[in-house]
Amino acid sequence: MAVTELAGEFRVPRNAFQQAPGSIHNDAVASKLGFKGGTVPGSVHMDQFVPMLLEIYGERWFQRGDMSLHFTQATVDAEKVRAVVTLGEGRARLSMFNEAGAKICEGTASANAPDSLSELARKLPMQTPAEPGRLRILAGHAVGDEVFDIPLRVEVADLQSSLERITEPHRLYSEDHVLPPSHLVRLAHGARSRVLSKVGSSVGLFGSLEVRQYRGPLRAGLDYVGRTRILRLTESPKAENVWYDVVIADPATGDDVGCVQFVIRLMKASSDLWADGARA
């Protein structure tokens, strides 16, 4: 019988950003916002799916592959989680669970980026735009806002240091400096201060992430240039949410080599702009 589901072992992702002041990864900050502790970045969980995607698609996944995840529950440092990949036509379904069986994230992956039926590609059209005047944290931003010519780079030393904690090591990371999904996010996340330049003091976390590799693999130690576009602004009782793309290009050729789509949840309870408590 053909195997239709692959399940990894329970792993122990670490929160390397516990000491970051004013961050959702800090225990004190996260606890005040109703979380059980400083959260592990959602990007860290992406690496746990890679061994199974390589089993399905081979190393070409680093050249043209994508991964699209929506996070349903945050995890804390050393909370054990297991990745599950279900094979399907055109794309695989991804899910992750903790030891209690709670779902941490769900999504898709394929070997042909971009995937028009990825998790985020399907979710984006269903998002109801925030009503005019409702946003406070994101009031200075608008759908269609763009920023260009953003220098992006991950140093080899930073990648090597992170490999001491990665849940799923691979020789391409250590020998060829190929960026694992978590570091593709890190590369593109270098654009955040430019994308959200008008956001004041607030605490954000990843609601969803999608990494796409067009002409990979992308590597540490190389210079890239990014351009960004805000796709959607939405609101929930607890957060203001911004969807945006960071397209990554090779500055030497001008070719687009990858893209990361972010959904950032900016917590209302963390902002003085919502101090009146009107979050409904």
PDB file of C-alpha atoms in Angstrom:
ATOM      1  CA  MET A   1       0.000   0.000   0.000  1.00  0.00           C
ATOM      2  CA  ALA A   2       1.335   3.431  -0.930  1.00  0.00           C
ATOM      3  CA  VAL A   3       2.256   5.714   1.939  1.00  0.00           C
ATOM      4  CA  THR A   4      -0.082   8.724   2.054  1.00  0.00           C
ATOM      5  CA  GLU A   5       1.054  10.284   5.341  1.00  0.00           C
ATOM      6  CA  LEU A   6       4.466  10.988   6.813  1.00  0.00           C
ATOM      7  CA  ALA A   7       4.875  11.842  10.489  1.00  0.00           C
ATOM      8  CA  GLY A   8       8.040  13.110  12.116  1.00  0.00           C
ATOM      9  CA  GLU A   9       9.232  12.562  15.644  1.00  0.00           C
ATOM     10  CA  PHE A  10       8.333  14.902  18.478  1.00  0.00           C
ATOM     11  CA  ARG A  11      10.935  17.666  18.533  1.00  0.00           C
ATOM     12  CA  VAL A  12      11.791  20.367  21.075  1.00  0.00           C
ATOM     13  CA  PRO A  13      11.884  23.810  19.371  1.00  0.00           C
ATOM     14  CA  ARG A  14      13.676  26.490  21.380  1.00  0.00           C
ATOM     15  CA  ASN A  15      12.823  30.127  21.887  1.00  0.00           C
ATOM     16  CA  ALA A  16      16.103  31.930  21.216  1.00  0.00           C
ATOM     17  CA  PHE A  17      14.561  35.375  21.700  1.00  0.00           C
ATOM     18  CA  GLN A  18      13.504  35.155  25.337  1.00  0.00           C
ATOM     19  CA  GLN A  19      15.578  38.174  26.345  1.00  0.00           C
ATOM     20  CA  ALA A  20      14.257  40.462  23.601  1.00  0.00           C
ATOM     21  CA  PRO A  21      12.629  43.450  25.351  1.00  0.00           C
ATOM     22  CA  GLY A  22       9.076  44.312  24.360  1.00  0.00           C
ATOM     23  CA  SER A  23       8.775  41.101  22.335  1.00  0.00           C
ATOM     24  CA  ILE A  24       6.089  38.406  22.248  1.00  0.00           C
ATOM     25  CA  HIS A  25       8.978  35.964  22.772  1.00  0.00           C
ATOM     26  CA  ASN A  26       9.640  37.420  26.238  1.00  0.00           C
ATOM     27  CA  ASP A  27       7.842  35.617  29.086  1.00  0.00           C
ATOM     28  CA  ALA A  28       6.810  38.766  30.924  1.00  0.00           C
ATOM     29  CA  VAL A  29       5.467  40.487  27.803  1.00  0.00           C
ATOM     30  CA  ALA A  30       3.662  37.417  26.490  1.00  0.00           C
ATOM     31  CA  SER A  31       2.083  36.638  29.863  1.00  0.00           C
ATOM     32  CA  LYS A  32       0.597  40.135  30.091  1.00  0.00           C
ATOM     33  CA  LEU A  33      -1.041  39.549  26.707  1.00  0.00           C
ATOM     34  CA  GLY A  34      -2.644  36.283  27.774  1.00  0.00           C
ATOM     35  CA  PHE A  35      -0.105  33.777  26.470  1.00  0.00           C
ATOM     36  CA  LYS A  36       1.305  31.027  28.693  1.00  0.00           C
ATOM     37  CA  GLY A  37       4.851  32.285  28.111  1.00  0.00           C
ATOM     38  CA  GLY A  38       7.205  33.728  25.553  1.00  0.00           C
ATOM     39  CA  THR A  39       6.302  32.207  22.212  1.00  0.00           C
ATOM     40  CA  VAL A  40       8.508  30.217  19.851  1.00  0.00           C
ATOM     41  CA  PRO A  41       8.536  32.052  16.493  1.00  0.00           C
ATOM     42  CA  GLY A  42       6.226  30.317  14.049  1.00  0.00           C
ATOM     43  CA  SER A  43       9.019  30.353  11.495  1.00  0.00           C
ATOM     44  CA  VAL A  44      10.978  27.908  13.667  1.00  0.00           C
ATOM     45  CA  HIS A  45       8.230  25.311  13.207  1.00  0.00           C
ATOM     46  CA  MET A  46       8.607  25.452   9.425  1.00  0.00           C
ATOM     47  CA  ASP A  47      11.971  23.691   9.561  1.00  0.00           C
ATOM     48  CA  GLN A  48      10.391  20.593  11.066  1.00  0.00           C
ATOM     49  CA  PHE A  49       8.519  19.805   7.843  1.00  0.00           C
ATOM     50  CA  VAL A  50      11.574  19.928   5.580  1.00  0.00           C
ATOM     51  CA  PRO A  51      12.822  16.307   5.947  1.00  0.00           C
ATOM     52  CA  MET A  52       9.450  14.974   4.823  1.00  0.00           C
ATOM     53  CA  LEU A  53       9.205  17.444   1.948  1.00  0.00           C
ATOM     54  CA  LEU A  54      12.652  16.341   0.778  1.00  0.00           C
ATOM     55  CA  GLU A  55      11.482  12.739   0.951  1.00  0.00           C
ATOM     56  CA  ILE A  56       8.556  13.619  -1.321  1.00  0.00           C
ATOM     57  CA  TYR A  57      10.102  16.153  -3.699  1.00  0.00           C
ATOM     58  CA  GLY A  58      13.850  15.714  -3.295  1.00  0.00           C
ATOM     59  CA  GLU A  59      16.357  18.549  -2.959  1.00  0.00           C
ATOM     60  CA  ARG A  60      14.687  20.379  -5.851  1.00  0.00           C
ATOM     61  CA  TRP A  61      12.295  21.655  -3.162  1.00  0.00           C
ATOM     62  CA  PHE A  62      15.040  24.146  -2.225  1.00  0.00           C
ATOM     63  CA  GLN A  63      14.982  25.406  -5.820  1.00  0.00           C
ATOM     64  CA  ARG A  64      11.250  25.814  -6.567  1.00  0.00           C
ATOM     65  CA  GLY A  65       9.444  24.721  -3.413  1.00  0.00           C
ATOM     66  CA  ASP A  66       7.035  26.591  -1.186  1.00  0.00           C
ATOM     67  CA  MET A  67       5.523  26.208   2.271  1.00  0.00           C
ATOM     68  CA  SER A  68       2.416  28.001   3.508  1.00  0.00           C
ATOM     69  CA  LEU A  69       1.363  27.829   7.180  1.00  0.00           C
ATOM     70  CA  HIS A  70      -1.442  29.332   9.252  1.00  0.00           C
ATOM     71  CA  PHE A  71      -0.741  29.198  12.992  1.00  0.00           C
ATOM     72  CA  THR A  72      -3.651  28.158  15.198  1.00  0.00           C
ATOM     73  CA  GLN A  73      -1.922  28.060  18.591  1.00  0.00           C
ATOM     74  CA  ALA A  74       1.325  29.505  19.917  1.00  0.00           C
ATOM     75  CA  THR A  75       3.942  27.303  21.591  1.00  0.00           C
ATOM     76  CA  VAL A  76       6.474  28.080  24.304  1.00  0.00           C
ATOM     77  CA  ASP A  77      10.121  27.170  24.745  1.00  0.00           C
ATOM     78  CA  ALA A  78      10.821  23.412  24.679  1.00  0.00           C
ATOM     79  CA  GLU A  79       7.158  22.490  24.095  1.00  0.00           C
ATOM     80  CA  LYS A  80       7.299  19.245  22.125  1.00  0.00           C
ATOM     81  CA  VAL A  81       5.594  19.219  18.727  1.00  0.00           C
ATOM     82  CA  ARG A  82       5.329  16.786  15.827  1.00  0.00           C
ATOM     83  CA  ALA A  83       5.001  17.593  12.113  1.00  0.00           C
ATOM     84  CA  VAL A  84       2.704  15.593   9.833  1.00  0.00           C
ATOM     85  CA  VAL A  85       2.644  15.713   6.025  1.00  0.00           C
ATOM     86  CA  THR A  86      -0.239  14.233   4.027  1.00  0.00           C
ATOM     87  CA  LEU A  87       0.437  13.616   0.352  1.00  0.00           C
ATOM     88  CA  GLY A  88      -1.961  15.069  -2.189  1.00  0.00           C
ATOM     89  CA  GLU A  89      -2.242  15.895  -5.881  1.00  0.00           C
ATOM     90  CA  GLY A  90      -0.389  19.102  -6.660  1.00  0.00           C
ATOM     91  CA  ARG A  91       0.530  19.840  -3.054  1.00  0.00           C
ATOM     92  CA  ALA A  92       0.950  18.243   0.355  1.00  0.00           C
ATOM     93  CA  ARG A  93      -1.118  19.113   3.412  1.00  0.00           C
ATOM     94  CA  LEU A  94       0.843  20.073   6.524  1.00  0.00           C
ATOM     95  CA  SER A  95      -0.149  19.991  10.175  1.00  0.00           C
ATOM     96  CA  MET A  96       1.590  20.076  13.539  1.00  0.00           C
ATOM     97  CA  PHE A  97       0.443  18.940  16.970  1.00  0.00           C
ATOM     98  CA  ASN A  98       1.725  19.144  20.517  1.00  0.00           C
ATOM     99  CA  GLU A  99       1.766  16.169  22.897  1.00  0.00           C
ATOM    100  CA  ALA A 100      -1.757  16.964  24.103  1.00  0.00           C
ATOM    101  CA  GLY A 101      -2.999  16.716  20.520  1.00  0.00           C
ATOM    102  CA  ALA A 102      -3.695  20.435  20.059  1.00  0.00           C
ATOM    103  CA  LYS A 103      -3.121  21.688  16.510  1.00  0.00           C
ATOM    104  CA  ILE A 104      -0.308  24.236  16.269  1.00  0.00           C
ATOM    105  CA  CYS A 105      -0.520  25.019  12.565  1.00  0.00           C
ATOM    106  CA  GLU A 106      -1.935  23.836   9.259  1.00  0.00           C
ATOM    107  CA  GLY A 107      -1.004  24.491   5.690  1.00  0.00           C
ATOM    108  CA  THR A 108       0.376  23.305   2.384  1.00  0.00           C
ATOM    109  CA  ALA A 109       3.639  22.736   0.527  1.00  0.00           C
ATOM    110  CA  SER A 110       4.529  22.075  -3.088  1.00  0.00           C
ATOM    111  CA  ALA A 111       7.514  21.854  -5.425  1.00  0.00           C
ATOM    112  CA  ASN A 112       6.216  24.487  -7.848  1.00  0.00           C
ATOM    113  CA  ALA A 113       6.114  27.953  -6.328  1.00  0.00           C
ATOM    114  CA  PRO A 114       3.975  29.956  -6.485  1.00  0.00           C
ATOM    115  CA  ASP A 115       1.032  27.685  -5.736  1.00  0.00           C
ATOM    116  CA  SER A 116      -2.314  29.341  -6.526  1.00  0.00           C
ATOM    117  CA  LEU A 117      -4.012  26.940  -4.099  1.00  0.00           C
ATOM    118  CA  SER A 118      -1.601  27.321  -1.182  1.00  0.00           C
ATOM    119  CA  GLU A 119      -2.963  27.835   2.323  1.00  0.00           C
ATOM    120  CA  LEU A 120      -2.510  31.608   2.252  1.00  0.00           C
ATOM    121  CA  ALA A 121      -3.550  31.976  -1.394  1.00  0.00           C
ATOM    122  CA  ARG A 122      -6.903  30.434  -0.461  1.00  0.00           C
ATOM    123  CA  LYS A 123      -7.278  32.404   2.777  1.00  0.00           C
ATOM    124  CA  LEU A 124      -6.419  35.884   1.502  1.00  0.00           C
ATOM    125  CA  PRO A 125      -9.566  36.438  -0.610  1.00  0.00           C
ATOM    126  CA  MET A 126     -11.721  35.438   2.370  1.00  0.00           C
ATOM    127  CA  GLN A 127     -10.326  38.162   4.636  1.00  0.00           C
ATOM    128  CA  THR A 128     -12.772  40.994   5.323  1.00  0.00           C
ATOM    129  CA  PRO A 129     -10.982  44.349   5.045  1.00  0.00           C
ATOM    130  CA  ALA A 130     -11.042  46.506   8.159  1.00  0.00           C
ATOM    131  CA  GLU A 131     -13.721  49.179   8.125  1.00  0.00           C
ATOM    132  CA  PRO A 132     -12.461  52.708   7.378  1.00  0.00           C
ATOM    133  CA  GLY A 133     -11.335  54.444  10.541  1.00  0.00           C
ATOM    134  CA  ARG A 134     -11.298  51.282  12.672  1.00  0.00           C
ATOM    135  CA  LEU A 135      -7.550  50.680  12.650  1.00  0.00           C
ATOM    136  CA  ARG A 136      -5.405  52.550  15.144  1.00  0.00           C
ATOM    137  CA  ILE A 137      -2.036  50.785  15.174  1.00  0.00           C
ATOM    138  CA  LEU A 138      -2.067  50.470  11.374  1.00  0.00           C
ATOM    139  CA  ALA A 139      -3.853  53.756  10.712  1.00  0.00           C
ATOM    140  CA  GLY A 140      -0.909  55.151   8.746  1.00  0.00           C
ATOM    141  CA  HIS A 141      -0.818  52.248   6.306  1.00  0.00           C
ATOM    142  CA  ALA A 142      -2.944  51.314   3.300  1.00  0.00           C
ATOM    143  CA  VAL A 143      -3.418  48.379   0.950  1.00  0.00           C
ATOM    144  CA  GLY A 144      -1.107  48.863  -2.012  1.00  0.00           C
ATOM    145  CA  ASP A 145       1.644  50.617  -0.062  1.00  0.00           C
ATOM    146  CA  GLU A 146       4.996  49.627  -1.560  1.00  0.00           C
ATOM    147  CA  VAL A 147       8.645  49.937  -0.584  1.00  0.00           C
ATOM    148  CA  PHE A 148      11.572  49.215  -2.918  1.00  0.00           C
ATOM    149  CA  ASP A 149      15.320  48.593  -2.820  1.00  0.00           C
ATOM    150  CA  ILE A 150      15.566  47.111   0.675  1.00  0.00           C
ATOM    151  CA  PRO A 151      18.957  45.459   1.360  1.00  0.00           C
ATOM    152  CA  LEU A 152      18.498  41.919   2.693  1.00  0.00           C
ATOM    153  CA  ARG A 153      21.178  39.532   3.956  1.00  0.00           C
ATOM    154  CA  VAL A 154      21.694  36.706   6.459  1.00  0.00           C
ATOM    155  CA  GLU A 155      25.287  36.307   7.595  1.00  0.00           C
ATOM    156  CA  VAL A 156      26.881  32.855   7.496  1.00  0.00           C
ATOM    157  CA  ALA A 157      27.868  33.183  11.159  1.00  0.00           C
ATOM    158  CA  ASP A 158      24.241  33.846  12.132  1.00  0.00           C
ATOM    159  CA  LEU A 159      23.063  30.777  10.222  1.00  0.00           C
ATOM    160  CA  GLN A 160      25.780  28.588  11.738  1.00  0.00           C
ATOM    161  CA  SER A 161      24.918  29.772  15.232  1.00  0.00           C
ATOM    162  CA  SER A 162      21.234  28.951  14.695  1.00  0.00           C
ATOM    163  CA  LEU A 163      22.066  25.436  13.492  1.00  0.00           C
ATOM    164  CA  GLU A 164      23.015  24.580  17.064  1.00  0.00           C
ATOM    165  CA  ARG A 165      19.302  24.812  17.915  1.00  0.00           C
ATOM    166  CA  ILE A 166      17.566  23.743  14.705  1.00  0.00           C
ATOM    167  CA  THR A 167      15.181  20.817  15.127  1.00  0.00           C
ATOM    168  CA  GLU A 168      16.097  19.221  11.778  1.00  0.00           C
ATOM    169  CA  PRO A 169      19.736  19.674  10.687  1.00  0.00           C
ATOM    170  CA  HIS A 170      20.727  19.170   7.043  1.00  0.00           C
ATOM    171  CA  ARG A 171      24.106  19.130   5.336  1.00  0.00           C
ATOM    172  CA  LEU A 172      23.000  21.798   2.835  1.00  0.00           C
ATOM    173  CA  TYR A 173      22.546  24.251   5.701  1.00  0.00           C
ATOM    174  CA  SER A 174      25.932  23.616   7.294  1.00  0.00           C
ATOM    175  CA  GLU A 175      28.054  22.909   4.189  1.00  0.00           C
ATOM    176  CA  ASP A 176      26.472  25.040   1.451  1.00  0.00           C
ATOM    177  CA  HIS A 177      24.869  27.729   3.623  1.00  0.00           C
ATOM    178  CA  VAL A 178      21.422  27.085   2.116  1.00  0.00           C
ATOM    179  CA  LEU A 179      18.767  28.956   4.094  1.00  0.00           C
ATOM    180  CA  PRO A 180      16.215  26.747   5.855  1.00  0.00           C
ATOM    181  CA  PRO A 181      12.634  28.086   5.809  1.00  0.00           C
ATOM    182  CA  SER A 182      13.048  29.800   9.181  1.00  0.00           C
ATOM    183  CA  HIS A 183      15.955  31.784   7.754  1.00  0.00           C
ATOM    184  CA  LEU A 184      14.143  32.639   4.536  1.00  0.00           C
ATOM    185  CA  VAL A 185      11.658  34.295   6.879  1.00  0.00           C
ATOM    186  CA  ARG A 186      14.529  35.906   8.767  1.00  0.00           C
ATOM    187  CA  LEU A 187      15.965  37.235   5.493  1.00  0.00           C
ATOM    188  CA  ALA A 188      12.662  38.803   4.438  1.00  0.00           C
ATOM    189  CA  HIS A 189      11.847  39.969   7.971  1.00  0.00           C
ATOM    190  CA  GLY A 190      14.673  42.448   7.535  1.00  0.00           C
ATOM    191  CA  ALA A 191      12.148  44.534   5.597  1.00  0.00           C
ATOM    192  CA  ARG A 192       9.621  44.807   8.445  1.00  0.00           C
ATOM    193  CA  SER A 193      10.772  48.175   9.761  1.00  0.00           C
ATOM    194  CA  ARG A 194      10.371  49.619   6.271  1.00  0.00           C
ATOM    195  CA  VAL A 195       6.988  48.005   5.601  1.00  0.00           C
ATOM    196  CA  LEU A 196       5.535  49.038   8.952  1.00  0.00           C
ATOM    197  CA  SER A 197       7.439  52.273   9.413  1.00  0.00           C
ATOM    198  CA  LYS A 198       4.381  54.102  10.791  1.00  0.00           C
ATOM    199  CA  VAL A 199       3.507  51.535  13.451  1.00  0.00           C
ATOM    200  CA  GLY A 200       4.215  52.785  16.945  1.00  0.00           C
ATOM    201  CA  SER A 201       4.835  50.811  20.094  1.00  0.00           C
ATOM    202  CA  SER A 202       2.991  47.482  19.865  1.00  0.00           C
ATOM    203  CA  VAL A 203       3.713  43.765  20.117  1.00  0.00           C
ATOM    204  CA  GLY A 204       3.266  41.567  17.068  1.00  0.00           C
ATOM    205  CA  LEU A 205       3.496  37.898  16.206  1.00  0.00           C
ATOM    206  CA  PHE A 206       3.286  35.757  13.088  1.00  0.00           C
ATOM    207  CA  GLY A 207      -0.293  34.764  12.280  1.00  0.00           C
ATOM    208  CA  SER A 208       0.678  33.051   9.017  1.00  0.00           C
ATOM    209  CA  LEU A 209       3.770  32.639   6.839  1.00  0.00           C
ATOM    210  CA  GLU A 210       4.431  31.513   3.294  1.00  0.00           C
ATOM    211  CA  VAL A 211       7.893  31.007   1.817  1.00  0.00           C
ATOM    212  CA  ARG A 212       8.368  30.642  -1.938  1.00  0.00           C
ATOM    213  CA  GLN A 213      11.584  29.758  -3.733  1.00  0.00           C
ATOM    214  CA  TYR A 214      11.606  30.738  -7.416  1.00  0.00           C
ATOM    215  CA  ARG A 215      15.284  30.386  -8.312  1.00  0.00           C
ATOM    216  CA  GLY A 216      16.764  28.755  -5.268  1.00  0.00           C
ATOM    217  CA  PRO A 217      18.387  27.762  -3.193  1.00  0.00           C
ATOM    218  CA  LEU A 218      18.818  31.055  -1.365  1.00  0.00           C
ATOM    219  CA  ARG A 219      21.959  31.199   0.774  1.00  0.00           C
ATOM    220  CA  ALA A 220      23.515  32.959   3.723  1.00  0.00           C
ATOM    221  CA  GLY A 221      26.397  35.278   2.992  1.00  0.00           C
ATOM    222  CA  LEU A 222      24.834  36.705  -0.180  1.00  0.00           C
ATOM    223  CA  ASP A 223      23.286  40.104  -0.741  1.00  0.00           C
ATOM    224  CA  TYR A 224      19.663  40.306  -1.870  1.00  0.00           C
ATOM    225  CA  VAL A 225      17.295  43.203  -2.443  1.00  0.00           C
ATOM    226  CA  GLY A 226      13.650  43.275  -1.437  1.00  0.00           C
ATOM    227  CA  ARG A 227      10.474  45.049  -2.437  1.00  0.00           C
ATOM    228  CA  THR A 228       7.241  44.924  -0.499  1.00  0.00           C
ATOM    229  CA  ARG A 229       3.517  45.458  -0.966  1.00  0.00           C
ATOM    230  CA  ILE A 230       0.689  45.512   1.582  1.00  0.00           C
ATOM    231  CA  LEU A 231      -2.055  43.140   0.449  1.00  0.00           C
ATOM    232  CA  ARG A 232      -4.747  43.363   3.116  1.00  0.00           C
ATOM    233  CA  LEU A 233      -5.488  45.079   6.440  1.00  0.00           C
ATOM    234  CA  THR A 234      -7.941  43.343   8.761  1.00  0.00           C
ATOM    235  CA  GLU A 235      -9.119  43.453  12.345  1.00  0.00           C
ATOM    236  CA  SER A 236     -10.149  40.957  15.018  1.00  0.00           C
ATOM    237  CA  PRO A 237     -11.276  41.568  18.602  1.00  0.00           C
ATOM    238  CA  LYS A 238      -7.704  41.172  19.881  1.00  0.00           C
ATOM    239  CA  ALA A 239      -5.513  42.285  16.987  1.00  0.00           C
ATOM    240  CA  GLU A 240      -4.956  44.411  13.920  1.00  0.00           C
ATOM    241  CA  ASN A 241      -3.601  42.285  11.094  1.00  0.00           C
ATOM    242  CA  VAL A 242      -1.462  43.155   8.093  1.00  0.00           C
ATOM    243  CA  TRP A 243      -0.810  40.890   5.098  1.00  0.00           C
ATOM    244  CA  TYR A 244       2.215  41.766   2.968  1.00  0.00           C
ATOM    245  CA  ASP A 245       4.696  40.253   0.535  1.00  0.00           C
ATOM    246  CA  VAL A 246       8.458  40.650   0.526  1.00  0.00           C
ATOM    247  CA  VAL A 247       9.765  39.747  -2.914  1.00  0.00           C
ATOM    248  CA  ILE A 248      13.466  38.854  -2.854  1.00  0.00           C
ATOM    249  CA  ALA A 249      15.623  39.585  -5.903  1.00  0.00           C
ATOM    250  CA  ASP A 250      19.228  38.997  -6.962  1.00  0.00           C
ATOM    251  CA  PRO A 251      20.741  42.492  -7.238  1.00  0.00           C
ATOM    252  CA  ALA A 252      23.221  41.338  -9.869  1.00  0.00           C
ATOM    253  CA  THR A 253      20.623  40.040 -12.339  1.00  0.00           C
ATOM    254  CA  GLY A 254      17.413  41.680 -11.154  1.00  0.00           C
ATOM    255  CA  ASP A 255      15.715  38.255 -11.160  1.00  0.00           C
ATOM    256  CA  ASP A 256      13.176  37.464  -8.445  1.00  0.00           C
ATOM    257  CA  VAL A 257      14.545  34.469  -6.551  1.00  0.00           C
ATOM    258  CA  GLY A 258      11.990  34.115  -3.757  1.00  0.00           C
ATOM    259  CA  CYS A 259       9.179  35.655  -1.761  1.00  0.00           C
ATOM    260  CA  VAL A 260       7.864  35.538   1.791  1.00  0.00           C
ATOM    261  CA  GLN A 261       4.275  36.440   2.603  1.00  0.00           C
ATOM    262  CA  PHE A 262       3.678  37.615   6.157  1.00  0.00           C
ATOM    263  CA  VAL A 263       0.552  37.916   8.230  1.00  0.00           C
ATOM    264  CA  ILE A 264       1.486  39.935  11.320  1.00  0.00           C
ATOM    265  CA  ARG A 265      -0.936  40.159  14.232  1.00  0.00           C
ATOM    266  CA  LEU A 266      -0.430  43.388  16.204  1.00  0.00           C
ATOM    267  CA  MET A 267      -1.954  42.901  19.644  1.00  0.00           C
ATOM    268  CA  LYS A 268      -4.377  45.641  20.649  1.00  0.00           C
ATOM    269  CA  ALA A 269      -3.680  45.075  24.351  1.00  0.00           C
ATOM    270  CA  SER A 270      -0.039  45.996  23.750  1.00  0.00           C
ATOM    271  CA  SER A 271      -0.791  49.438  22.321  1.00  0.00           C
ATOM    272  CA  ASP A 272      -1.642  52.664  24.140  1.00  0.00           C
ATOM    273  CA  LEU A 273      -3.861  53.460  21.157  1.00  0.00           C
ATOM    274  CA  TRP A 274      -6.265  50.846  22.473  1.00  0.00           C
ATOM    275  CA  ALA A 275      -5.981  51.871  26.123  1.00  0.00           C
ATOM    276  CA  ASP A 276      -9.706  52.683  26.200  1.00  0.00           C
ATOM    277  CA  GLY A 277     -10.380  48.957  25.915  1.00  0.00           C
ATOM    278  CA  ALA A 278     -12.668  49.333  22.891  1.00  0.00           C
ATOM    279  CA  ARG A 279     -11.555  46.078  21.237  1.00  0.00           C
ATOM    280  CA  ALA A 280     -14.865  44.578  20.210  1.00  0.00           C
TER     281      ALA A 280
END
